[in-house]
Amino acid sequence: MTALRRFNRYFTRRIGVLDDHYLGQNRPLGEARLLFEIGDGASLRELRSRLGLDAGYLSRTAKALEAQGMVRLNAHPRDSRLRMIELTTAGRAELKEQNLRASAVATGLLEGLSEPQRARLTEALATTQRLLRLAAITVDLVDGAAQDARHCLDAYAADIDERFPEGFDKSDLVRPEEVSGDAGAFFVAREEGRPVGCGALRRLEPGVGEIRHVWVHPDARRLGLARRLLDALEREAAARELTVVRLDTHAALTEAQSMYLACGYTEIPRYDDNVYAAHWFEKRLPPAS
């Protein structure tokens, strides 16, 4: 934690985040960032969710930019409850200059490094971003009938329908009552309020649970989120005094098979009649602490 705080202080000082004239332009970072995030146009609601901003702060910043001729605020053409914001010609010109200056700052930071050192820095930054994204994602227990739960299962079904040669029938998804209350559990992963993953647990028999539908949105893959979901499901199973969890997977899902083996699962004989399954796994769980 100390190292992260030290890095934050150093980096924000080097790029002038706390300066009222960010990148030498006549505006603070908050306004400059909003110009960047607006892009081709967005709703204030979307920006508030994406940036995690207070509604009052966002409204004041947007009105300040409007007064300066940088943006236009209008009602959504099909939903008068939504306020839309878009860049004016002057706003687009300033954003273009902002990008040029930001690139110059980045070049200045890197020019003292050799090519191998730049490659190491680039790799380290990619790792840092990946781990910080993973840390910021929340994994929450929800009712199996919750909107986000069904949204994730619909996305899961569409995903594997494309990957399975035989397709996938949505009627084979777990039912809400199987993964809610005493019968089981359902976890949803969210990034900046948007559902990006899920996993289900249901009770098969006394002491034995089954993990189903561990899925991660393509945009959030290769972060380690699938393992985090699997860990949440295992901890929930142990808390419910289940001593064994089982799961199955399709032959096409080779990355899932590798993950389960790496996480301590052992391949076992068929235990169900799932027509999509080609591999079956089991793991014994330690008692819940």
PDB file of C-alpha atoms in Angstrom:
ATOM      1  CA  MET A   1       0.000   0.000   0.000  1.00  0.00           C
ATOM      2  CA  THR A   2       2.825   2.388   0.856  1.00  0.00           C
ATOM      3  CA  ALA A   3       4.540   1.690  -2.473  1.00  0.00           C
ATOM      4  CA  LEU A   4       1.317   2.361  -4.395  1.00  0.00           C
ATOM      5  CA  ARG A   5       0.741   5.658  -2.586  1.00  0.00           C
ATOM      6  CA  ARG A   6       4.351   6.686  -3.192  1.00  0.00           C
ATOM      7  CA  PHE A   7       3.997   5.942  -6.906  1.00  0.00           C
ATOM      8  CA  ASN A   8       0.715   7.892  -7.095  1.00  0.00           C
ATOM      9  CA  ARG A   9       2.308  10.953  -5.519  1.00  0.00           C
ATOM     10  CA  TYR A  10       5.343  10.809  -7.816  1.00  0.00           C
ATOM     11  CA  PHE A  11       3.371  10.268 -11.023  1.00  0.00           C
ATOM     12  CA  THR A  12       0.700  12.895 -10.367  1.00  0.00           C
ATOM     13  CA  ARG A  13       3.445  15.429  -9.625  1.00  0.00           C
ATOM     14  CA  ARG A  14       5.348  14.572 -12.811  1.00  0.00           C
ATOM     15  CA  ILE A  15       2.335  14.967 -15.121  1.00  0.00           C
ATOM     16  CA  GLY A  16       0.916  18.010 -13.332  1.00  0.00           C
ATOM     17  CA  VAL A  17      -2.400  16.563 -12.190  1.00  0.00           C
ATOM     18  CA  LEU A  18      -2.711  19.067  -9.345  1.00  0.00           C
ATOM     19  CA  ASP A  19      -1.948  22.071 -11.545  1.00  0.00           C
ATOM     20  CA  ASP A  20      -4.903  24.333 -12.391  1.00  0.00           C
ATOM     21  CA  HIS A  21      -3.438  24.546 -15.904  1.00  0.00           C
ATOM     22  CA  TYR A  22      -3.212  20.832 -16.773  1.00  0.00           C
ATOM     23  CA  LEU A  23      -0.824  20.224 -19.705  1.00  0.00           C
ATOM     24  CA  GLY A  24      -0.311  23.980 -19.911  1.00  0.00           C
ATOM     25  CA  GLN A  25      -3.917  24.602 -20.973  1.00  0.00           C
ATOM     26  CA  ASN A  26      -6.214  26.988 -19.156  1.00  0.00           C
ATOM     27  CA  ARG A  27      -8.251  24.413 -17.265  1.00  0.00           C
ATOM     28  CA  PRO A  28      -7.870  21.919 -14.383  1.00  0.00           C
ATOM     29  CA  LEU A  29      -7.641  18.158 -14.823  1.00  0.00           C
ATOM     30  CA  GLY A  30     -11.343  17.567 -14.060  1.00  0.00           C
ATOM     31  CA  GLU A  31     -12.501  19.641 -17.033  1.00  0.00           C
ATOM     32  CA  ALA A  32      -9.759  18.270 -19.295  1.00  0.00           C
ATOM     33  CA  ARG A  33     -10.694  14.681 -18.409  1.00  0.00           C
ATOM     34  CA  LEU A  34     -14.369  15.319 -19.088  1.00  0.00           C
ATOM     35  CA  LEU A  35     -13.568  16.706 -22.546  1.00  0.00           C
ATOM     36  CA  PHE A  36     -11.632  13.509 -23.263  1.00  0.00           C
ATOM     37  CA  GLU A  37     -14.363  11.165 -21.978  1.00  0.00           C
ATOM     38  CA  ILE A  38     -17.204  12.833 -23.926  1.00  0.00           C
ATOM     39  CA  GLY A  39     -15.755  11.565 -27.203  1.00  0.00           C
ATOM     40  CA  ASP A  40     -18.450  11.465 -29.870  1.00  0.00           C
ATOM     41  CA  GLY A  41     -21.126  12.306 -27.313  1.00  0.00           C
ATOM     42  CA  ALA A  42     -22.528  10.677 -24.191  1.00  0.00           C
ATOM     43  CA  SER A  43     -25.236  11.041 -21.577  1.00  0.00           C
ATOM     44  CA  LEU A  44     -24.407  12.604 -18.229  1.00  0.00           C
ATOM     45  CA  ARG A  45     -25.725   9.436 -16.596  1.00  0.00           C
ATOM     46  CA  GLU A  46     -23.255   7.305 -18.544  1.00  0.00           C
ATOM     47  CA  LEU A  47     -20.358   9.618 -17.704  1.00  0.00           C
ATOM     48  CA  ARG A  48     -21.306   9.666 -14.025  1.00  0.00           C
ATOM     49  CA  SER A  49     -21.302   5.873 -13.918  1.00  0.00           C
ATOM     50  CA  ARG A  50     -18.133   5.452 -15.974  1.00  0.00           C
ATOM     51  CA  LEU A  51     -16.089   8.009 -14.060  1.00  0.00           C
ATOM     52  CA  GLY A  52     -17.607   7.458 -10.618  1.00  0.00           C
ATOM     53  CA  LEU A  53     -18.381  11.171 -10.251  1.00  0.00           C
ATOM     54  CA  ASP A  54     -20.781  12.902  -7.906  1.00  0.00           C
ATOM     55  CA  ALA A  55     -23.842  14.107  -9.858  1.00  0.00           C
ATOM     56  CA  GLY A  56     -23.494  17.668  -8.588  1.00  0.00           C
ATOM     57  CA  TYR A  57     -19.788  17.878  -9.454  1.00  0.00           C
ATOM     58  CA  LEU A  58     -20.393  16.515 -12.949  1.00  0.00           C
ATOM     59  CA  SER A  59     -23.250  18.945 -13.540  1.00  0.00           C
ATOM     60  CA  ARG A  60     -21.159  21.937 -12.441  1.00  0.00           C
ATOM     61  CA  THR A  61     -18.198  20.897 -14.592  1.00  0.00           C
ATOM     62  CA  ALA A  62     -20.414  20.333 -17.632  1.00  0.00           C
ATOM     63  CA  LYS A  63     -22.069  23.742 -17.213  1.00  0.00           C
ATOM     64  CA  ALA A  64     -18.656  25.415 -16.848  1.00  0.00           C
ATOM     65  CA  LEU A  65     -17.511  23.845 -20.124  1.00  0.00           C
ATOM     66  CA  GLU A  66     -20.792  24.866 -21.764  1.00  0.00           C
ATOM     67  CA  ALA A  67     -20.285  28.482 -20.649  1.00  0.00           C
ATOM     68  CA  GLN A  68     -16.830  28.390 -22.243  1.00  0.00           C
ATOM     69  CA  GLY A  69     -18.253  27.149 -25.542  1.00  0.00           C
ATOM     70  CA  MET A  70     -16.546  23.744 -25.271  1.00  0.00           C
ATOM     71  CA  VAL A  71     -19.675  21.547 -25.101  1.00  0.00           C
ATOM     72  CA  ARG A  72     -23.404  21.500 -25.853  1.00  0.00           C
ATOM     73  CA  LEU A  73     -26.021  20.084 -23.466  1.00  0.00           C
ATOM     74  CA  ASN A  74     -29.292  18.765 -24.889  1.00  0.00           C
ATOM     75  CA  ALA A  75     -32.112  16.388 -24.025  1.00  0.00           C
ATOM     76  CA  HIS A  76     -31.887  12.896 -25.525  1.00  0.00           C
ATOM     77  CA  PRO A  77     -34.024  12.775 -28.702  1.00  0.00           C
ATOM     78  CA  ARG A  78     -35.885   9.645 -27.516  1.00  0.00           C
ATOM     79  CA  ASP A  79     -35.730  10.032 -23.732  1.00  0.00           C
ATOM     80  CA  SER A  80     -36.219  13.500 -22.288  1.00  0.00           C
ATOM     81  CA  ARG A  81     -35.005  12.278 -18.872  1.00  0.00           C
ATOM     82  CA  LEU A  82     -31.467  11.894 -20.228  1.00  0.00           C
ATOM     83  CA  ARG A  83     -29.176  14.891 -20.640  1.00  0.00           C
ATOM     84  CA  MET A  84     -26.722  14.502 -23.524  1.00  0.00           C
ATOM     85  CA  ILE A  85     -23.389  16.270 -23.820  1.00  0.00           C
ATOM     86  CA  GLU A  86     -21.276  16.680 -26.963  1.00  0.00           C
ATOM     87  CA  LEU A  87     -18.184  18.607 -27.985  1.00  0.00           C
ATOM     88  CA  THR A  88     -18.468  21.795 -30.003  1.00  0.00           C
ATOM     89  CA  THR A  89     -15.981  22.683 -32.743  1.00  0.00           C
ATOM     90  CA  ALA A  90     -13.956  24.595 -30.132  1.00  0.00           C
ATOM     91  CA  GLY A  91     -14.122  21.615 -27.763  1.00  0.00           C
ATOM     92  CA  ARG A  92     -12.854  19.225 -30.439  1.00  0.00           C
ATOM     93  CA  ALA A  93      -9.987  21.602 -31.263  1.00  0.00           C
ATOM     94  CA  GLU A  94      -8.982  21.809 -27.604  1.00  0.00           C
ATOM     95  CA  LEU A  95      -9.189  18.043 -27.202  1.00  0.00           C
ATOM     96  CA  LYS A  96      -6.915  17.596 -30.224  1.00  0.00           C
ATOM     97  CA  GLU A  97      -4.379  19.970 -28.661  1.00  0.00           C
ATOM     98  CA  GLN A  98      -4.732  18.178 -25.318  1.00  0.00           C
ATOM     99  CA  ASN A  99      -3.857  14.848 -26.949  1.00  0.00           C
ATOM    100  CA  LEU A 100      -0.821  16.373 -28.671  1.00  0.00           C
ATOM    101  CA  ARG A 101       0.457  17.786 -25.371  1.00  0.00           C
ATOM    102  CA  ALA A 102      -0.202  14.542 -23.499  1.00  0.00           C
ATOM    103  CA  SER A 103       1.813  12.631 -26.116  1.00  0.00           C
ATOM    104  CA  ALA A 104       4.644  15.135 -25.736  1.00  0.00           C
ATOM    105  CA  VAL A 105       4.665  14.650 -21.956  1.00  0.00           C
ATOM    106  CA  ALA A 106       4.774  10.862 -22.388  1.00  0.00           C
ATOM    107  CA  THR A 107       7.625  11.167 -24.872  1.00  0.00           C
ATOM    108  CA  GLY A 108       9.518  13.373 -22.431  1.00  0.00           C
ATOM    109  CA  LEU A 109       9.111  10.851 -19.645  1.00  0.00           C
ATOM    110  CA  LEU A 110      10.457   8.027 -21.819  1.00  0.00           C
ATOM    111  CA  GLU A 111      13.300   9.716 -23.666  1.00  0.00           C
ATOM    112  CA  GLY A 112      15.796   9.022 -20.876  1.00  0.00           C
ATOM    113  CA  LEU A 113      15.254   5.259 -21.171  1.00  0.00           C
ATOM    114  CA  SER A 114      16.802   2.737 -23.526  1.00  0.00           C
ATOM    115  CA  GLU A 115      14.580   0.564 -25.734  1.00  0.00           C
ATOM    116  CA  PRO A 116      14.855  -2.457 -23.391  1.00  0.00           C
ATOM    117  CA  GLN A 117      13.996  -0.215 -20.434  1.00  0.00           C
ATOM    118  CA  ARG A 118      10.972   1.183 -22.280  1.00  0.00           C
ATOM    119  CA  ALA A 119       9.831  -2.366 -23.018  1.00  0.00           C
ATOM    120  CA  ARG A 120      10.158  -3.276 -19.328  1.00  0.00           C
ATOM    121  CA  LEU A 121       8.215  -0.172 -18.317  1.00  0.00           C
ATOM    122  CA  THR A 122       5.458  -0.902 -20.846  1.00  0.00           C
ATOM    123  CA  GLU A 123       5.147  -4.462 -19.547  1.00  0.00           C
ATOM    124  CA  ALA A 124       5.075  -3.256 -15.939  1.00  0.00           C
ATOM    125  CA  LEU A 125       2.367  -0.689 -16.720  1.00  0.00           C
ATOM    126  CA  ALA A 126       0.243  -3.333 -18.451  1.00  0.00           C
ATOM    127  CA  THR A 127       0.563  -5.588 -15.400  1.00  0.00           C
ATOM    128  CA  THR A 128      -0.275  -2.703 -13.062  1.00  0.00           C
ATOM    129  CA  GLN A 129      -3.384  -1.786 -15.044  1.00  0.00           C
ATOM    130  CA  ARG A 130      -4.536  -5.413 -15.169  1.00  0.00           C
ATOM    131  CA  LEU A 131      -4.165  -5.920 -11.420  1.00  0.00           C
ATOM    132  CA  LEU A 132      -5.762  -2.587 -10.527  1.00  0.00           C
ATOM    133  CA  ARG A 133      -8.719  -3.407 -12.779  1.00  0.00           C
ATOM    134  CA  LEU A 134      -9.088  -6.764 -11.058  1.00  0.00           C
ATOM    135  CA  ALA A 135      -8.891  -5.148  -7.623  1.00  0.00           C
ATOM    136  CA  ALA A 136     -11.589  -2.627  -8.535  1.00  0.00           C
ATOM    137  CA  ILE A 137     -14.073  -5.275  -9.719  1.00  0.00           C
ATOM    138  CA  THR A 138     -16.662  -6.219  -7.107  1.00  0.00           C
ATOM    139  CA  VAL A 139     -17.984  -9.758  -6.696  1.00  0.00           C
ATOM    140  CA  ASP A 140     -21.367  -9.842  -4.950  1.00  0.00           C
ATOM    141  CA  LEU A 141     -23.839 -12.500  -3.915  1.00  0.00           C
ATOM    142  CA  VAL A 142     -27.217 -11.842  -5.588  1.00  0.00           C
ATOM    143  CA  ASP A 143     -30.552 -13.578  -5.951  1.00  0.00           C
ATOM    144  CA  GLY A 144     -30.641 -15.969  -8.884  1.00  0.00           C
ATOM    145  CA  ALA A 145     -33.584 -14.068 -10.352  1.00  0.00           C
ATOM    146  CA  ALA A 146     -31.868 -10.644 -10.134  1.00  0.00           C
ATOM    147  CA  GLN A 147     -31.645  -8.639 -13.339  1.00  0.00           C
ATOM    148  CA  ASP A 148     -27.836  -8.726 -13.455  1.00  0.00           C
ATOM    149  CA  ALA A 149     -27.838 -12.481 -12.838  1.00  0.00           C
ATOM    150  CA  ARG A 150     -30.150 -13.146 -15.781  1.00  0.00           C
ATOM    151  CA  HIS A 151     -28.216 -10.649 -17.926  1.00  0.00           C
ATOM    152  CA  CYS A 152     -24.989 -12.551 -17.279  1.00  0.00           C
ATOM    153  CA  LEU A 153     -26.585 -15.918 -17.968  1.00  0.00           C
ATOM    154  CA  ASP A 154     -28.003 -14.643 -21.269  1.00  0.00           C
ATOM    155  CA  ALA A 155     -24.532 -13.411 -22.245  1.00  0.00           C
ATOM    156  CA  TYR A 156     -22.983 -16.704 -21.114  1.00  0.00           C
ATOM    157  CA  ALA A 157     -25.467 -18.682 -23.227  1.00  0.00           C
ATOM    158  CA  ALA A 158     -24.823 -16.539 -26.307  1.00  0.00           C
ATOM    159  CA  ASP A 159     -21.064 -16.888 -25.815  1.00  0.00           C
ATOM    160  CA  ILE A 160     -20.946 -20.666 -25.573  1.00  0.00           C
ATOM    161  CA  ASP A 161     -23.601 -21.082 -28.271  1.00  0.00           C
ATOM    162  CA  GLU A 162     -20.984 -19.662 -30.642  1.00  0.00           C
ATOM    163  CA  ARG A 163     -18.143 -21.782 -29.229  1.00  0.00           C
ATOM    164  CA  PHE A 164     -19.880 -25.169 -28.991  1.00  0.00           C
ATOM    165  CA  PRO A 165     -20.047 -26.956 -32.385  1.00  0.00           C
ATOM    166  CA  GLU A 166     -23.495 -28.266 -31.457  1.00  0.00           C
ATOM    167  CA  GLY A 167     -24.694 -24.885 -30.121  1.00  0.00           C
ATOM    168  CA  PHE A 168     -26.333 -24.384 -26.731  1.00  0.00           C
ATOM    169  CA  ASP A 169     -29.964 -24.493 -25.596  1.00  0.00           C
ATOM    170  CA  LYS A 170     -30.769 -21.767 -23.028  1.00  0.00           C
ATOM    171  CA  SER A 171     -33.244 -24.079 -21.351  1.00  0.00           C
ATOM    172  CA  ASP A 172     -30.230 -25.888 -19.873  1.00  0.00           C
ATOM    173  CA  LEU A 173     -29.247 -22.852 -17.788  1.00  0.00           C
ATOM    174  CA  VAL A 174     -29.734 -23.117 -14.028  1.00  0.00           C
ATOM    175  CA  ARG A 175     -33.117 -21.933 -12.807  1.00  0.00           C
ATOM    176  CA  PRO A 176     -33.241 -19.040 -10.314  1.00  0.00           C
ATOM    177  CA  GLU A 177     -34.616 -21.227  -7.530  1.00  0.00           C
ATOM    178  CA  GLU A 178     -31.653 -23.633  -7.885  1.00  0.00           C
ATOM    179  CA  VAL A 179     -29.102 -20.935  -7.084  1.00  0.00           C
ATOM    180  CA  SER A 180     -30.920 -18.869  -4.462  1.00  0.00           C
ATOM    181  CA  GLY A 181     -31.539 -19.184  -0.742  1.00  0.00           C
ATOM    182  CA  ASP A 182     -30.771 -22.550   0.845  1.00  0.00           C
ATOM    183  CA  ALA A 183     -30.596 -24.265  -2.544  1.00  0.00           C
ATOM    184  CA  GLY A 184     -27.567 -22.401  -3.830  1.00  0.00           C
ATOM    185  CA  ALA A 185     -25.872 -19.098  -4.582  1.00  0.00           C
ATOM    186  CA  PHE A 186     -25.205 -16.782  -7.507  1.00  0.00           C
ATOM    187  CA  PHE A 187     -22.352 -14.286  -7.765  1.00  0.00           C
ATOM    188  CA  VAL A 188     -22.109 -11.342 -10.150  1.00  0.00           C
ATOM    189  CA  ALA A 189     -18.886  -9.481 -10.882  1.00  0.00           C
ATOM    190  CA  ARG A 190     -19.256  -5.782 -11.727  1.00  0.00           C
ATOM    191  CA  GLU A 191     -16.772  -3.301 -13.147  1.00  0.00           C
ATOM    192  CA  GLU A 192     -17.798   0.333 -12.709  1.00  0.00           C
ATOM    193  CA  GLY A 193     -21.366  -0.836 -12.147  1.00  0.00           C
ATOM    194  CA  ARG A 194     -21.466  -2.994 -15.294  1.00  0.00           C
ATOM    195  CA  PRO A 195     -21.882  -6.790 -14.910  1.00  0.00           C
ATOM    196  CA  VAL A 196     -18.805  -8.508 -16.369  1.00  0.00           C
ATOM    197  CA  GLY A 197     -18.909 -12.015 -14.926  1.00  0.00           C
ATOM    198  CA  CYS A 198     -20.847 -14.589 -12.961  1.00  0.00           C
ATOM    199  CA  GLY A 199     -20.813 -18.005 -11.363  1.00  0.00           C
ATOM    200  CA  ALA A 200     -23.413 -20.261  -9.741  1.00  0.00           C
ATOM    201  CA  LEU A 201     -23.430 -22.843  -6.953  1.00  0.00           C
ATOM    202  CA  ARG A 202     -26.159 -25.383  -6.333  1.00  0.00           C
ATOM    203  CA  ARG A 203     -26.505 -28.213  -3.817  1.00  0.00           C
ATOM    204  CA  LEU A 204     -26.399 -31.679  -5.397  1.00  0.00           C
ATOM    205  CA  GLU A 205     -26.703 -33.816  -2.270  1.00  0.00           C
ATOM    206  CA  PRO A 206     -25.772 -33.526   1.410  1.00  0.00           C
ATOM    207  CA  GLY A 207     -22.198 -32.238   1.619  1.00  0.00           C
ATOM    208  CA  VAL A 208     -21.799 -31.949  -2.159  1.00  0.00           C
ATOM    209  CA  GLY A 209     -22.237 -28.847  -4.293  1.00  0.00           C
ATOM    210  CA  GLU A 210     -21.912 -28.141  -8.000  1.00  0.00           C
ATOM    211  CA  ILE A 211     -20.380 -25.055  -9.619  1.00  0.00           C
ATOM    212  CA  ARG A 212     -22.064 -23.917 -12.821  1.00  0.00           C
ATOM    213  CA  HIS A 213     -21.762 -21.218 -15.479  1.00  0.00           C
ATOM    214  CA  VAL A 214     -18.496 -19.540 -14.505  1.00  0.00           C
ATOM    215  CA  TRP A 215     -18.312 -16.810 -17.143  1.00  0.00           C
ATOM    216  CA  VAL A 216     -16.338 -13.622 -17.774  1.00  0.00           C
ATOM    217  CA  HIS A 217     -17.160 -10.955 -20.348  1.00  0.00           C
ATOM    218  CA  PRO A 218     -14.588 -10.883 -23.209  1.00  0.00           C
ATOM    219  CA  ASP A 219     -13.557  -7.323 -22.206  1.00  0.00           C
ATOM    220  CA  ALA A 220     -12.616  -8.519 -18.704  1.00  0.00           C
ATOM    221  CA  ARG A 221     -10.766 -11.708 -19.572  1.00  0.00           C
ATOM    222  CA  ARG A 222      -7.094 -12.369 -18.791  1.00  0.00           C
ATOM    223  CA  LEU A 223      -7.388 -10.353 -15.568  1.00  0.00           C
ATOM    224  CA  GLY A 224      -7.728 -13.329 -13.225  1.00  0.00           C
ATOM    225  CA  LEU A 225     -11.449 -12.703 -12.679  1.00  0.00           C
ATOM    226  CA  ALA A 226     -12.524 -16.292 -13.402  1.00  0.00           C
ATOM    227  CA  ARG A 227     -10.302 -17.533 -10.586  1.00  0.00           C
ATOM    228  CA  ARG A 228     -11.680 -14.866  -8.292  1.00  0.00           C
ATOM    229  CA  LEU A 229     -15.243 -15.973  -9.061  1.00  0.00           C
ATOM    230  CA  LEU A 230     -14.263 -19.597  -8.524  1.00  0.00           C
ATOM    231  CA  ASP A 231     -12.727 -18.701  -5.164  1.00  0.00           C
ATOM    232  CA  ALA A 232     -15.912 -16.875  -4.100  1.00  0.00           C
ATOM    233  CA  LEU A 233     -18.010 -19.909  -5.040  1.00  0.00           C
ATOM    234  CA  GLU A 234     -15.724 -22.284  -3.121  1.00  0.00           C
ATOM    235  CA  ARG A 235     -15.786 -20.078  -0.020  1.00  0.00           C
ATOM    236  CA  GLU A 236     -19.576 -19.913  -0.202  1.00  0.00           C
ATOM    237  CA  ALA A 237     -19.748 -23.698  -0.532  1.00  0.00           C
ATOM    238  CA  ALA A 238     -17.543 -24.150   2.532  1.00  0.00           C
ATOM    239  CA  ALA A 239     -19.667 -21.667   4.481  1.00  0.00           C
ATOM    240  CA  ARG A 240     -22.687 -23.831   3.641  1.00  0.00           C
ATOM    241  CA  GLU A 241     -20.827 -26.865   5.084  1.00  0.00           C
ATOM    242  CA  LEU A 242     -20.312 -28.471   1.699  1.00  0.00           C
ATOM    243  CA  THR A 243     -17.135 -30.542   1.755  1.00  0.00           C
ATOM    244  CA  VAL A 244     -16.924 -31.305  -1.977  1.00  0.00           C
ATOM    245  CA  VAL A 245     -17.654 -29.282  -5.100  1.00  0.00           C
ATOM    246  CA  ARG A 246     -17.998 -30.724  -8.584  1.00  0.00           C
ATOM    247  CA  LEU A 247     -18.239 -29.239 -12.038  1.00  0.00           C
ATOM    248  CA  ASP A 248     -18.176 -30.257 -15.662  1.00  0.00           C
ATOM    249  CA  THR A 249     -16.969 -28.572 -18.812  1.00  0.00           C
ATOM    250  CA  HIS A 250     -17.142 -28.873 -22.592  1.00  0.00           C
ATOM    251  CA  ALA A 251     -14.265 -30.325 -24.633  1.00  0.00           C
ATOM    252  CA  ALA A 252     -13.932 -26.988 -26.459  1.00  0.00           C
ATOM    253  CA  LEU A 253     -13.275 -25.044 -23.250  1.00  0.00           C
ATOM    254  CA  THR A 254      -9.614 -26.000 -22.897  1.00  0.00           C
ATOM    255  CA  GLU A 255      -8.755 -22.829 -20.962  1.00  0.00           C
ATOM    256  CA  ALA A 256     -11.410 -23.711 -18.365  1.00  0.00           C
ATOM    257  CA  GLN A 257     -10.005 -27.233 -17.996  1.00  0.00           C
ATOM    258  CA  SER A 258      -6.512 -25.820 -17.419  1.00  0.00           C
ATOM    259  CA  MET A 259      -7.813 -23.363 -14.827  1.00  0.00           C
ATOM    260  CA  TYR A 260      -9.667 -26.045 -12.867  1.00  0.00           C
ATOM    261  CA  LEU A 261      -6.610 -28.305 -12.772  1.00  0.00           C
ATOM    262  CA  ALA A 262      -4.427 -25.365 -11.682  1.00  0.00           C
ATOM    263  CA  CYS A 263      -6.926 -24.553  -8.907  1.00  0.00           C
ATOM    264  CA  GLY A 264      -6.712 -28.011  -7.349  1.00  0.00           C
ATOM    265  CA  TYR A 265      -9.531 -29.859  -9.124  1.00  0.00           C
ATOM    266  CA  THR A 266      -9.134 -33.533 -10.020  1.00  0.00           C
ATOM    267  CA  GLU A 267     -10.727 -35.112 -13.071  1.00  0.00           C
ATOM    268  CA  ILE A 268     -13.302 -37.747 -12.134  1.00  0.00           C
ATOM    269  CA  PRO A 269     -15.733 -40.076 -13.976  1.00  0.00           C
ATOM    270  CA  ARG A 270     -19.014 -38.671 -15.296  1.00  0.00           C
ATOM    271  CA  TYR A 271     -21.405 -37.759 -12.485  1.00  0.00           C
ATOM    272  CA  ASP A 272     -24.285 -36.177 -14.458  1.00  0.00           C
ATOM    273  CA  ASP A 273     -26.168 -36.394 -17.749  1.00  0.00           C
ATOM    274  CA  ASN A 274     -25.108 -32.985 -19.120  1.00  0.00           C
ATOM    275  CA  VAL A 275     -25.068 -33.482 -22.897  1.00  0.00           C
ATOM    276  CA  TYR A 276     -22.501 -30.696 -23.318  1.00  0.00           C
ATOM    277  CA  ALA A 277     -19.945 -32.089 -20.861  1.00  0.00           C
ATOM    278  CA  ALA A 278     -16.818 -34.018 -21.800  1.00  0.00           C
ATOM    279  CA  HIS A 279     -14.781 -33.562 -18.613  1.00  0.00           C
ATOM    280  CA  TRP A 280     -15.848 -33.796 -14.969  1.00  0.00           C
ATOM    281  CA  PHE A 281     -13.924 -32.419 -11.981  1.00  0.00           C
ATOM    282  CA  GLU A 282     -14.072 -32.507  -8.192  1.00  0.00           C
ATOM    283  CA  LYS A 283     -12.368 -30.653  -5.350  1.00  0.00           C
ATOM    284  CA  ARG A 284     -12.444 -31.284  -1.613  1.00  0.00           C
ATOM    285  CA  LEU A 285     -12.837 -28.131   0.434  1.00  0.00           C
ATOM    286  CA  PRO A 286     -11.284 -27.262   3.792  1.00  0.00           C
ATOM    287  CA  PRO A 287     -13.763 -26.253   6.522  1.00  0.00           C
ATOM    288  CA  ALA A 288     -14.835 -22.601   6.456  1.00  0.00           C
ATOM    289  CA  SER A 289     -12.757 -20.450   8.783  1.00  0.00           C
TER     290      SER A 289
END
